[in-house]
XYZ file of C-alpha atoms in Angstrom:
691
model
C -27.696 48.706 27.344
C -30.105 46.962 29.967
C -32.227 44.495 29.604
C -35.913 44.585 29.936
C -37.610 41.576 31.768
C -41.548 41.407 32.110
C -43.566 42.960 34.973
C -46.770 42.447 37.114
C -47.750 41.182 34.400
C -45.988 37.894 34.601
C -47.116 36.990 38.209
C -51.153 36.138 38.360
C -52.992 32.799 38.957
C -51.636 29.223 37.531
C -54.726 27.668 36.675
C -55.984 24.607 37.618
C -54.170 21.640 39.406
C -52.788 18.836 35.815
C -50.546 16.759 34.890
C -47.747 17.779 31.861
C -48.570 14.388 30.203
C -52.761 14.548 29.922
C -52.032 17.430 27.461
C -48.248 15.567 26.239
C -50.453 11.981 26.125
C -54.039 13.204 25.658
C -55.376 11.492 22.544
C -58.030 14.027 23.860
C -56.401 16.574 25.111
C -55.894 20.099 22.955
C -53.694 18.579 20.186
C -49.948 20.884 19.274
C -51.454 24.036 21.246
C -48.377 25.754 19.920
C -47.444 24.272 16.672
C -44.267 25.505 14.507
C -45.587 29.012 14.427
C -43.861 32.321 13.585
C -41.835 35.566 15.465
C -41.796 38.859 15.636
C -43.397 42.567 15.876
C -41.720 45.847 15.669
C -39.030 45.518 18.152
C -37.337 49.005 19.049
C -34.206 49.977 20.808
C -34.170 49.391 24.607
C -30.624 50.829 25.247
C -28.601 53.966 23.977
C -27.090 53.819 20.488
C -23.372 55.405 20.526
C -23.818 59.271 18.228
C -21.437 58.965 15.619
C -18.817 61.414 14.450
C -20.044 64.458 12.274
C -17.799 64.617 10.452
C -16.758 60.239 9.826
C -20.395 59.770 9.685
C -22.064 57.142 7.064
C -25.506 57.476 5.514
C -27.010 54.938 7.389
C -28.470 52.122 5.944
C -30.098 49.520 7.275
C -26.829 47.446 6.768
C -24.393 49.588 8.718
C -27.387 49.929 11.309
C -27.440 46.525 11.756
C -24.183 46.497 12.149
C -23.833 49.047 14.673
C -26.151 48.420 16.512
C -25.397 44.470 16.911
C -26.677 43.682 20.495
C -30.121 45.240 20.038
C -30.977 45.014 16.475
C -34.170 46.689 15.221
C -37.358 45.042 13.454
C -40.154 45.513 11.553
C -43.120 42.232 11.699
C -46.632 42.479 10.758
C -48.492 40.161 11.757
C -52.591 38.892 12.947
C -54.322 40.608 16.384
C -57.585 38.501 17.804
C -59.732 40.835 18.386
C -59.093 40.863 22.770
C -55.252 41.272 21.933
C -52.983 43.715 22.605
C -49.417 44.898 21.891
C -46.886 46.763 22.956
C -43.359 48.231 23.010
C -41.105 46.800 26.093
C -37.867 48.642 25.617
C -35.955 46.579 22.754
C -39.093 44.142 22.823
C -42.503 43.799 21.450
C -45.701 41.817 24.189
C -48.370 40.540 22.735
C -50.961 40.049 25.709
C -54.077 37.584 25.589
C -57.102 39.227 27.272
C -55.511 37.697 30.118
C -52.508 39.847 30.725
C -51.195 36.673 31.914
C -51.382 34.629 28.935
C -48.490 36.477 26.462
C -45.681 36.522 24.121
C -42.634 38.643 24.061
C -41.113 38.663 21.199
C -37.177 39.423 21.351
C -34.770 39.732 17.821
C -31.181 38.609 17.763
C -28.171 38.539 15.562
C -27.569 34.988 16.844
C -27.532 32.431 13.577
C -27.618 29.592 16.422
C -31.676 29.216 16.855
C -31.084 27.640 20.530
C -28.653 29.995 21.798
C -30.811 32.854 20.380
C -33.925 31.213 22.917
C -31.546 30.755 25.567
C -30.749 34.819 25.274
C -33.674 36.019 25.033
C -35.346 33.967 28.272
C -31.955 35.756 30.344
C -33.143 39.230 28.931
C -36.684 38.742 29.699
C -37.288 35.876 32.989
C -33.632 35.920 34.214
C -34.655 33.358 36.255
C -36.212 31.025 34.637
C -33.072 29.105 33.891
C -34.233 25.067 32.672
C -32.959 23.315 29.613
C -35.725 22.533 27.547
C -36.948 18.792 27.762
C -37.283 18.836 24.119
C -36.480 20.959 21.345
C -38.473 20.083 17.906
C -36.961 20.987 14.386
C -38.501 20.498 11.787
C -37.400 19.769 8.214
C -38.739 22.997 6.699
C -39.484 26.550 8.394
C -43.225 28.095 7.786
C -41.967 30.708 4.358
C -41.107 33.359 4.217
C -38.592 32.420 7.514
C -35.201 29.848 6.683
C -35.461 27.745 9.311
C -37.289 27.183 13.091
C -37.240 25.288 16.223
C -39.302 25.218 18.875
C -38.241 24.739 23.194
C -40.544 22.946 24.956
C -39.772 23.012 28.782
C -41.507 20.375 31.522
C -44.541 21.991 32.990
C -43.730 22.231 36.613
C -46.893 22.032 39.604
C -47.422 25.940 39.449
C -49.073 25.361 36.105
C -47.415 27.693 33.979
C -46.549 27.125 29.846
C -43.101 28.554 29.253
C -42.175 27.283 25.588
C -40.316 28.805 23.180
C -39.946 29.762 19.046
C -37.060 30.986 16.875
C -37.001 31.375 13.301
C -34.064 32.502 11.595
C -34.778 35.366 8.300
C -31.678 36.785 6.405
C -29.469 37.999 8.900
C -31.938 37.873 12.467
C -32.835 35.689 14.021
C -36.976 35.953 16.193
C -37.239 34.022 19.400
C -41.588 34.186 20.320
C -41.399 33.987 24.227
C -44.960 32.025 25.146
C -45.955 32.584 29.011
C -49.180 31.361 30.854
C -51.046 29.755 32.659
C -51.998 26.117 30.879
C -56.182 27.476 32.013
C -55.476 30.797 29.887
C -53.315 28.418 27.375
C -55.823 25.935 26.569
C -59.191 28.590 26.798
C -57.629 30.777 24.242
C -54.989 27.858 21.773
C -56.839 28.680 18.749
C -55.932 32.813 19.153
C -52.561 31.906 19.943
C -51.678 29.247 17.434
C -53.012 32.555 15.130
C -50.735 35.132 16.520
C -47.186 32.519 16.827
C -48.427 31.427 12.842
C -49.130 34.933 11.722
C -45.839 37.071 12.008
C -43.414 37.162 9.600
C -40.648 40.711 8.592
C -42.538 43.726 6.997
C -41.792 43.706 3.480
C -41.008 39.789 3.476
C -43.557 37.775 1.212
C -44.470 34.762 1.437
C -44.348 32.147 -1.864
C -47.960 32.186 -3.620
C -49.806 29.921 -6.108
C -53.195 30.507 -8.452
C -54.535 28.946 -10.666
C -52.151 29.613 -13.380
C -49.521 27.382 -11.402
C -52.235 24.421 -11.701
C -50.777 21.322 -13.596
C -52.237 18.197 -14.459
C -49.691 14.898 -13.260
C -48.241 13.150 -15.106
C -48.157 8.961 -15.121
C -45.146 8.916 -13.770
C -46.227 11.339 -11.354
C -49.308 9.036 -10.160
C -46.787 5.862 -10.014
C -44.545 7.816 -7.818
C -47.225 9.163 -5.206
C -48.311 5.946 -5.658
C -44.663 4.552 -4.419
C -44.490 7.021 -1.507
C -48.206 6.338 -0.316
C -46.613 2.735 0.732
C -43.714 4.178 1.974
C -45.406 5.813 4.739
C -47.537 3.120 5.507
C -44.760 0.281 6.309
C -42.778 3.647 7.634
C -45.467 4.522 9.851
C -46.912 1.159 10.560
C -50.151 1.841 9.339
C -52.180 -1.304 8.908
C -54.141 -0.152 5.806
C -54.565 2.728 3.557
C -56.285 3.966 0.996
C -56.524 7.249 -1.180
C -58.442 8.488 -4.506
C -56.744 11.694 -6.753
C -59.548 14.021 -8.185
C -59.418 16.114 -11.114
C -61.813 18.208 -13.303
C -64.504 15.416 -12.047
C -62.885 12.225 -12.902
C -60.661 10.235 -11.241
C -56.875 9.907 -11.865
C -55.650 7.890 -9.198
C -56.598 5.552 -6.225
C -55.021 3.522 -4.619
C -54.507 1.204 -1.629
C -52.279 -0.749 0.211
C -51.471 -3.124 3.500
C -53.763 -5.585 5.616
C -57.160 -5.095 7.414
C -56.681 -6.383 10.590
C -52.834 -5.913 11.496
C -51.787 -9.122 12.819
C -53.339 -11.811 10.502
C -52.548 -10.699 7.121
C -54.201 -12.081 5.663
C -56.695 -9.686 3.496
C -55.276 -5.984 1.681
C -57.150 -3.122 2.251
C -58.059 -2.235 -1.303
C -59.928 0.710 -2.931
C -63.514 -0.132 -1.708
C -62.364 -1.148 1.670
C -64.750 0.683 3.773
C -63.290 2.667 6.456
C -64.825 5.306 9.414
C -64.117 8.518 7.716
C -65.013 10.773 11.765
C -65.229 13.884 11.926
C -64.582 14.189 8.198
C -68.327 13.669 8.639
C -69.766 17.246 9.578
C -69.210 18.424 6.339
C -70.812 16.125 4.468
C -74.224 16.981 7.710
C -72.872 20.789 6.314
C -73.444 19.958 2.916
C -77.107 18.872 3.208
C -78.534 21.304 5.757
C -76.927 23.587 3.104
C -79.190 22.068 0.587
C -82.099 22.098 3.223
C -81.613 25.873 3.351
C -80.978 26.653 0.078
C -84.299 24.842 -0.575
C -86.075 27.245 1.771
C -86.898 24.255 4.404
C -84.600 25.721 6.871
C -82.431 29.084 7.619
C -79.168 29.221 8.928
C -79.915 32.024 10.895
C -83.180 30.179 12.536
C -82.371 29.993 16.724
C -82.235 26.492 17.525
C -84.778 26.508 19.866
C -87.604 27.610 17.515
C -86.214 24.576 15.608
C -86.192 22.284 18.597
C -88.627 23.293 21.468
C -86.336 21.691 23.970
C -82.884 22.706 23.085
C -81.368 23.905 26.221
C -78.227 24.795 27.330
C -77.040 26.267 31.262
C -77.331 29.455 31.036
C -80.772 30.899 29.586
C -79.072 33.429 27.756
C -76.975 31.701 26.084
C -79.792 29.217 25.079
C -81.177 32.119 23.298
C -78.638 33.524 21.368
C -77.504 30.010 19.615
C -78.904 30.184 16.080
C -79.166 26.923 13.649
C -75.330 27.647 12.114
C -73.869 27.896 15.536
C -74.546 24.077 16.024
C -71.876 23.394 13.277
C -68.945 26.621 13.557
C -67.294 25.749 16.849
C -66.751 29.405 17.637
C -69.544 28.958 19.656
C -67.573 29.034 23.087
C -68.642 25.053 24.131
C -64.997 23.238 24.584
C -64.388 20.215 23.498
C -66.328 17.465 26.096
C -64.762 14.285 24.366
C -64.402 12.068 27.812
C -67.996 11.204 28.878
C -68.439 10.495 24.878
C -66.419 7.851 25.724
C -67.312 6.568 29.438
C -70.513 6.546 29.011
C -70.507 5.426 25.664
C -73.360 2.159 26.234
C -75.667 4.413 28.027
C -75.721 7.701 25.550
C -78.702 7.793 22.679
C -79.140 10.241 20.303
C -82.068 11.780 22.456
C -79.560 11.940 25.163
C -77.308 13.856 23.431
C -79.882 16.063 23.482
C -80.986 16.241 26.370
C -77.040 16.241 28.030
C -77.099 19.918 26.068
C -78.124 21.256 29.695
C -75.040 20.816 30.501
C -72.788 22.593 28.131
C -72.230 26.527 28.807
C -69.370 29.047 26.168
C -66.046 29.144 27.699
C -65.814 32.476 25.555
C -68.252 34.367 23.720
C -69.594 33.562 20.453
C -67.840 33.871 17.903
C -64.983 34.721 20.134
C -62.344 31.551 19.574
C -62.377 28.224 18.012
C -64.204 25.153 20.491
C -64.525 21.813 18.776
C -67.862 20.510 19.645
C -69.445 17.384 18.658
C -72.239 17.004 20.617
C -73.397 20.958 19.181
C -72.587 19.351 15.370
C -74.690 16.220 16.263
C -77.455 18.242 18.058
C -77.551 20.062 14.719
C -78.005 16.314 12.730
C -80.915 15.206 15.168
C -82.413 18.847 15.249
C -83.401 19.233 11.384
C -83.924 15.487 11.535
C -87.255 15.905 13.913
C -87.946 19.764 11.101
C -87.942 17.474 7.981
C -88.107 13.511 8.395
C -91.291 12.694 10.591
C -90.486 10.711 13.758
C -89.109 7.677 15.142
C -85.178 7.300 15.990
C -83.101 9.947 15.028
C -79.847 7.817 14.383
C -82.227 6.455 11.570
C -83.780 9.925 10.457
C -80.723 11.319 9.885
C -79.420 8.951 7.488
C -82.576 8.562 5.700
C -82.136 11.922 5.295
C -78.678 12.201 4.561
C -79.005 9.307 2.409
C -82.324 11.545 0.076
C -80.395 15.045 0.280
C -76.747 14.248 -0.632
C -75.511 10.180 -0.698
C -78.214 9.336 -3.017
C -78.081 12.449 -5.968
C -74.172 12.367 -5.329
C -74.628 8.011 -6.523
C -72.359 7.461 -3.131
C -74.206 4.229 -2.823
C -71.215 2.994 -0.788
C -71.532 4.972 2.206
C -72.852 4.473 5.088
C -74.392 5.964 8.491
C -75.360 2.152 10.014
C -72.508 0.166 10.485
C -74.947 -2.760 10.374
C -74.970 -2.082 6.847
C -71.564 -1.619 6.855
C -70.783 -5.376 8.430
C -73.534 -6.872 5.543
C -71.246 -5.482 3.086
C -68.414 -7.701 5.075
C -65.174 -5.102 3.531
C -64.873 -3.142 6.501
C -61.521 -3.284 8.028
C -60.248 -3.281 11.250
C -59.516 -0.538 13.891
C -56.205 -0.136 14.862
C -54.943 1.715 17.639
C -51.302 1.210 20.031
C -49.926 0.778 23.255
C -48.324 3.493 25.057
C -44.734 1.607 24.014
C -45.647 1.638 20.785
C -47.559 -1.618 20.039
C -50.054 -1.965 17.432
C -53.736 -3.696 17.963
C -55.815 -4.706 16.380
C -59.793 -3.115 17.680
C -63.190 -4.821 17.609
C -65.686 -3.147 16.063
C -67.625 -2.558 19.834
C -64.918 -0.067 20.051
C -66.014 2.397 18.037
C -69.712 2.404 18.539
C -69.595 5.078 20.968
C -69.610 7.328 18.526
C -72.762 6.337 16.573
C -74.856 8.466 19.454
C -72.694 11.438 17.721
C -73.741 10.654 14.450
C -73.626 13.426 12.249
C -71.031 15.030 13.931
C -68.225 11.301 13.030
C -69.984 8.043 12.514
C -70.337 7.508 9.008
C -68.077 4.950 6.987
C -67.127 5.431 2.982
C -64.514 4.438 0.716
C -62.221 6.246 -1.509
C -64.041 4.908 -4.561
C -66.971 6.129 -3.555
C -65.893 9.600 -1.243
C -64.266 10.514 -4.334
C -68.295 11.105 -6.376
C -68.466 14.267 -3.568
C -64.693 15.727 -5.216
C -65.994 14.475 -8.755
C -68.898 16.620 -8.102
C -66.881 19.478 -6.458
C -64.175 19.266 -9.728
C -66.232 18.986 -11.970
C -66.167 21.965 -14.814
C -69.573 22.051 -14.752
C -72.341 22.242 -11.788
C -73.285 18.495 -10.389
C -76.816 18.091 -9.695
C -76.469 16.491 -6.094
C -74.511 19.579 -4.806
C -75.894 22.832 -2.913
C -75.547 26.198 -4.877
C -72.536 28.086 -5.306
C -74.338 30.306 -3.269
C -74.599 27.453 -0.227
C -71.333 27.201 -0.900
C -70.156 30.112 -0.169
C -71.344 30.374 3.331
C -69.424 26.519 4.082
C -67.377 27.702 3.546
C -66.957 31.928 4.988
C -64.413 32.316 7.946
C -66.948 31.993 11.101
C -63.783 31.127 13.568
C -59.754 31.749 12.915
C -58.030 27.431 14.033
C -54.523 28.867 13.009
C -52.574 31.557 11.512
C -53.944 30.652 7.707
C -57.069 28.462 8.713
C -60.742 29.294 9.192
C -63.824 27.028 10.201
C -66.677 27.447 8.531
C -69.871 25.140 8.450
C -68.477 21.790 9.734
C -65.771 22.909 6.846
C -61.978 23.776 7.832
C -60.491 26.082 5.258
C -57.196 26.257 4.927
C -54.466 28.338 2.804
C -51.442 26.012 0.530
C -49.794 29.169 -0.491
C -52.596 31.315 -0.133
C -54.963 29.541 -2.113
C -57.396 28.187 -0.094
C -58.040 24.264 0.620
C -61.689 22.883 1.741
C -61.733 20.196 3.517
C -61.753 18.547 6.851
C -59.955 15.256 9.501
C -61.246 13.101 11.040
C -60.222 10.722 13.743
C -61.370 8.093 15.477
C -60.891 5.488 18.175
C -58.463 4.106 15.204
C -59.556 5.094 12.249
C -57.772 8.260 10.334
C -58.825 9.940 7.730
C -58.396 14.019 5.628
C -60.230 14.802 2.254
C -59.416 18.171 1.056
C -61.310 20.418 -1.970
C -59.083 22.959 -3.994
C -60.605 24.950 -6.128
C -57.301 26.382 -7.882
C -55.903 23.121 -8.646
C -59.659 21.607 -10.258
C -58.562 18.602 -7.944
C -59.228 17.077 -4.726
C -57.934 13.766 -2.722
C -59.152 11.726 0.052
C -57.380 8.901 2.212
C -58.285 6.750 4.731
C -56.181 4.385 7.854
C -57.306 2.027 10.010
C -54.299 3.426 12.335
C -53.439 5.576 15.226
C -50.834 6.612 13.970
C -52.305 7.434 10.525
C -52.380 11.219 11.083
C -48.447 11.376 10.522
C -49.181 9.171 6.490
C -52.024 12.010 6.338
C -49.182 15.169 7.209
C -46.743 13.439 4.102
C -49.255 12.439 1.704
C -50.901 16.129 2.108
C -48.233 17.299 1.636
C -46.448 15.520 -1.853
C -50.236 15.958 -3.685
C -50.287 19.599 -2.954
C -46.739 20.283 -4.057
C -47.858 18.444 -7.102
C -50.766 19.697 -8.218
C -49.071 22.950 -8.100
C -44.996 22.047 -9.606
C -43.564 23.577 -6.291
C -40.302 21.653 -3.802
C -41.350 18.699 -2.453
C -40.274 18.082 0.708
C -42.439 15.203 1.918
C -39.827 12.949 2.225
C -37.216 14.903 4.540
C -40.694 15.330 6.604
C -41.493 11.881 6.412
C -37.779 10.821 8.229
C -38.636 13.943 10.464
C -41.678 12.676 11.885
C -40.695 8.973 12.268
C -38.254 9.661 13.757
C -40.335 12.795 16.594
C -42.202 9.070 16.973
C -39.256 7.529 18.013
C -38.336 10.149 20.754
C -41.629 9.745 21.843
C -41.478 6.758 22.985
C -38.161 6.687 24.263
C -39.144 9.347 26.783
C -42.657 7.756 27.025
C -40.198 5.087 28.323
C -39.120 7.552 30.952
C -41.620 8.499 32.812
C -43.766 5.831 33.525
C -43.113 3.442 35.880
C -43.968 -0.172 36.430
C -46.010 -0.221 38.368
C -48.720 0.875 40.554
C -47.591 -0.132 44.451
C -49.246 -2.956 46.183
C -50.379 -1.201 48.892
C -51.413 2.354 47.016
C -53.551 0.326 44.177
C -55.679 -1.654 47.211
C -56.648 2.331 48.595
C -57.352 3.173 45.295
C -59.490 0.395 44.492
C -62.599 0.570 44.420
C -66.069 2.435 42.404
C -66.669 6.371 41.891
C -69.292 8.495 41.065
C -67.417 9.996 38.400
C -71.221 12.635 37.438
C -71.149 13.602 33.663
C -68.204 10.458 33.366
C -70.710 7.879 34.925
C -69.850 5.131 37.561
C -65.667 4.320 37.203
C -63.778 1.431 38.887
C -60.750 1.244 40.068
C -59.222 -2.965 40.611
C -56.301 -4.623 40.473
C -56.068 -8.288 38.241
C -53.472 -10.300 37.378
C -51.287 -8.140 38.931
C -52.115 -5.370 36.522
C -54.254 -1.693 37.946
C -57.520 -1.778 35.871
C -59.365 1.806 35.238
C -62.696 0.380 34.554
C -65.586 2.399 32.554
C -67.705 -0.738 32.321
C -67.072 -0.785 28.750
C -63.138 -0.164 28.677
C -61.331 -1.802 30.985
C -57.709 -0.987 30.427
C -54.762 -0.706 32.549
C -52.694 2.071 34.202
C -48.969 2.859 35.329
C -47.802 5.781 37.405
C -45.579 8.884 35.739
C -42.362 9.672 36.943
C -42.247 12.313 35.776
C -45.272 14.243 36.567
C -46.127 17.909 38.205
C -48.808 16.846 39.902
C -47.252 14.272 42.813
C -49.343 11.563 42.035
C -50.307 11.264 38.946
C -51.165 7.262 36.523
C -51.416 7.108 32.607
C -53.807 4.738 30.614
C -50.908 2.028 28.522
C -53.282 0.352 26.854
C -55.793 1.005 23.925
C -58.939 2.251 23.192
C -57.797 4.936 26.084
C -53.867 4.753 26.118
C -52.914 7.879 26.654
C -55.276 9.838 29.245
C -54.135 10.809 32.432
C -55.646 11.896 35.233
C -54.159 12.865 39.289
C -54.752 11.209 42.105
C -56.131 13.719 44.852
C -57.276 12.677 48.904
C -60.221 13.945 50.159
C -61.305 13.099 53.670
C -59.427 10.408 53.636
C -60.403 8.677 50.129
C -59.159 10.014 47.003
C -60.397 11.329 44.290
C -59.909 11.099 40.976
C -58.822 14.730 38.273
C -59.149 14.568 34.642
C -58.869 18.093 32.759
C -58.432 15.933 29.248
C -58.846 20.166 27.719
C -60.924 22.909 29.378
C -63.488 21.097 32.010
C -62.402 19.398 34.815
C -64.282 16.619 36.063
C -63.725 14.817 39.078
C -64.188 10.913 40.115
C -65.343 10.854 43.789
C -65.043 7.650 45.452
C -68.177 5.996 47.042
């Protein structure tokens, strides 16, 4: 009985240099590249099985085969394989390779019930030289069905920039271990496809639970009161300054509740269901709805080339420029990678016109439709290009806002939803955004910090309240078709799969569709400097909900409240309380880890060397200087402190420790006697050179 190991495909390019903290901390980095996913493909024997005695042999069953072959159990699975990926058997393991085989997943089956031990044993079989202990082991409160238990082991990223990660699941009497290995550059490029593989694996013959419209129910008054209590409990648990939530069913608002304060520091004015908050990328869904109505009215077509709609539309490569149609601008499927740093660092210099002009710097990282790549710039371009076609001349932001008001907001009577921050200020009902320092202190931000998104308004600049946003959900859930919505055929276009985000989540045209136990949930999340939001429409339950928060920890609240609402709507087991405890523990562990990894100060002599002005290209002009004993990173509009990282794979790495840029990291390389600053939050490598 031998051990099967990775072959030559394991050795090769290590990708670009990058700090592990870039991946772990940056609020702009690809979030949770490898979420708690799933495991296993068909596993064949790597050794030999002793022959039974002819006269005493009993008929083989799955149980007797498992007993006789404890060391190398056979297992069969079903999984989703993205285009360009391959799977092959390698002895008792299954190997799943990406388009670049240096990125792959090896699946190992084991009878070991202890998942941590099963992972350690799997590494020994597959890569004996890899003996590192995990730096973090995540044990979620519930496993993805049909699995009964799961853990994820994460390992420190070293200078070679090769990711190692392991996921283990338990199902009946087998543990399924998925070992991930690959260059970080390829991991980030193929993150969505990798999530699809990991999240789709399940043992052959197993059936995850499903719900349908027959399971949907109307919440009782007691359930709604319990939900309101839980929302406030989650708000205080996660230290979210303020929250507002509305639940809609059958065209009516069942519940609207709010808690907390508009300003965490002063705690004078309370949040209500009429408090304005930024909805971030939920705006993309509104932009999609507006364009869908114009398509239905024959004023536009989804398949019209972008160059026909806007003659100056231009990407970096002419062939890619010609290939892009209107729908591609909204589908997150072009292959253009996320580029948020220029949005932040050059915020005060961008306008809608420069956003359209700067499209010429963009190029596809992957083929059209091949994998999920999120782009705020392209969605903004969609809204502005449509505005140039439909609404005369003038300021593009104003024209987009006018178009959204005329074709969507006004017909739905959403009179308290605005694109303009100026209009929001006039209402004097807005909440302040909140972020946190690297050590977890919650701090309010000025509204000025949120202006970075205004040049990209169609992608994320809208403000609303849960009372007003409920009107969209009431229209969607009404028993009779609402006049303010696109016709059903166009709604279907918005929700149709264009690309996979996770195994059971797809992206359409400004809308994301995920599966709750087999039933579609359409919606979108949003996040800005200091607001977090989410809305969902669930056709099978004839229901929808919207959650708005004014704190950067809102994501944890969104996750647990979403879980509770959806379990309630379908009468399913509610594990939201366990999830809340899990997330609270994870936040605490993360803060402790950061405390161990962040240094106390940049050495004075090194800060003197780093001080100066840097040309960051797309990032604009950057400055590093000393101020009252602190090392300051200065973009012009934002001036924040940074500290060294003690345990980074690059020799000299730093992390920004103050809002609004908390968590963004960079590393320094000396070239020709001058320091260079390197940033790589996603798949774009930015270099700022000392002048």
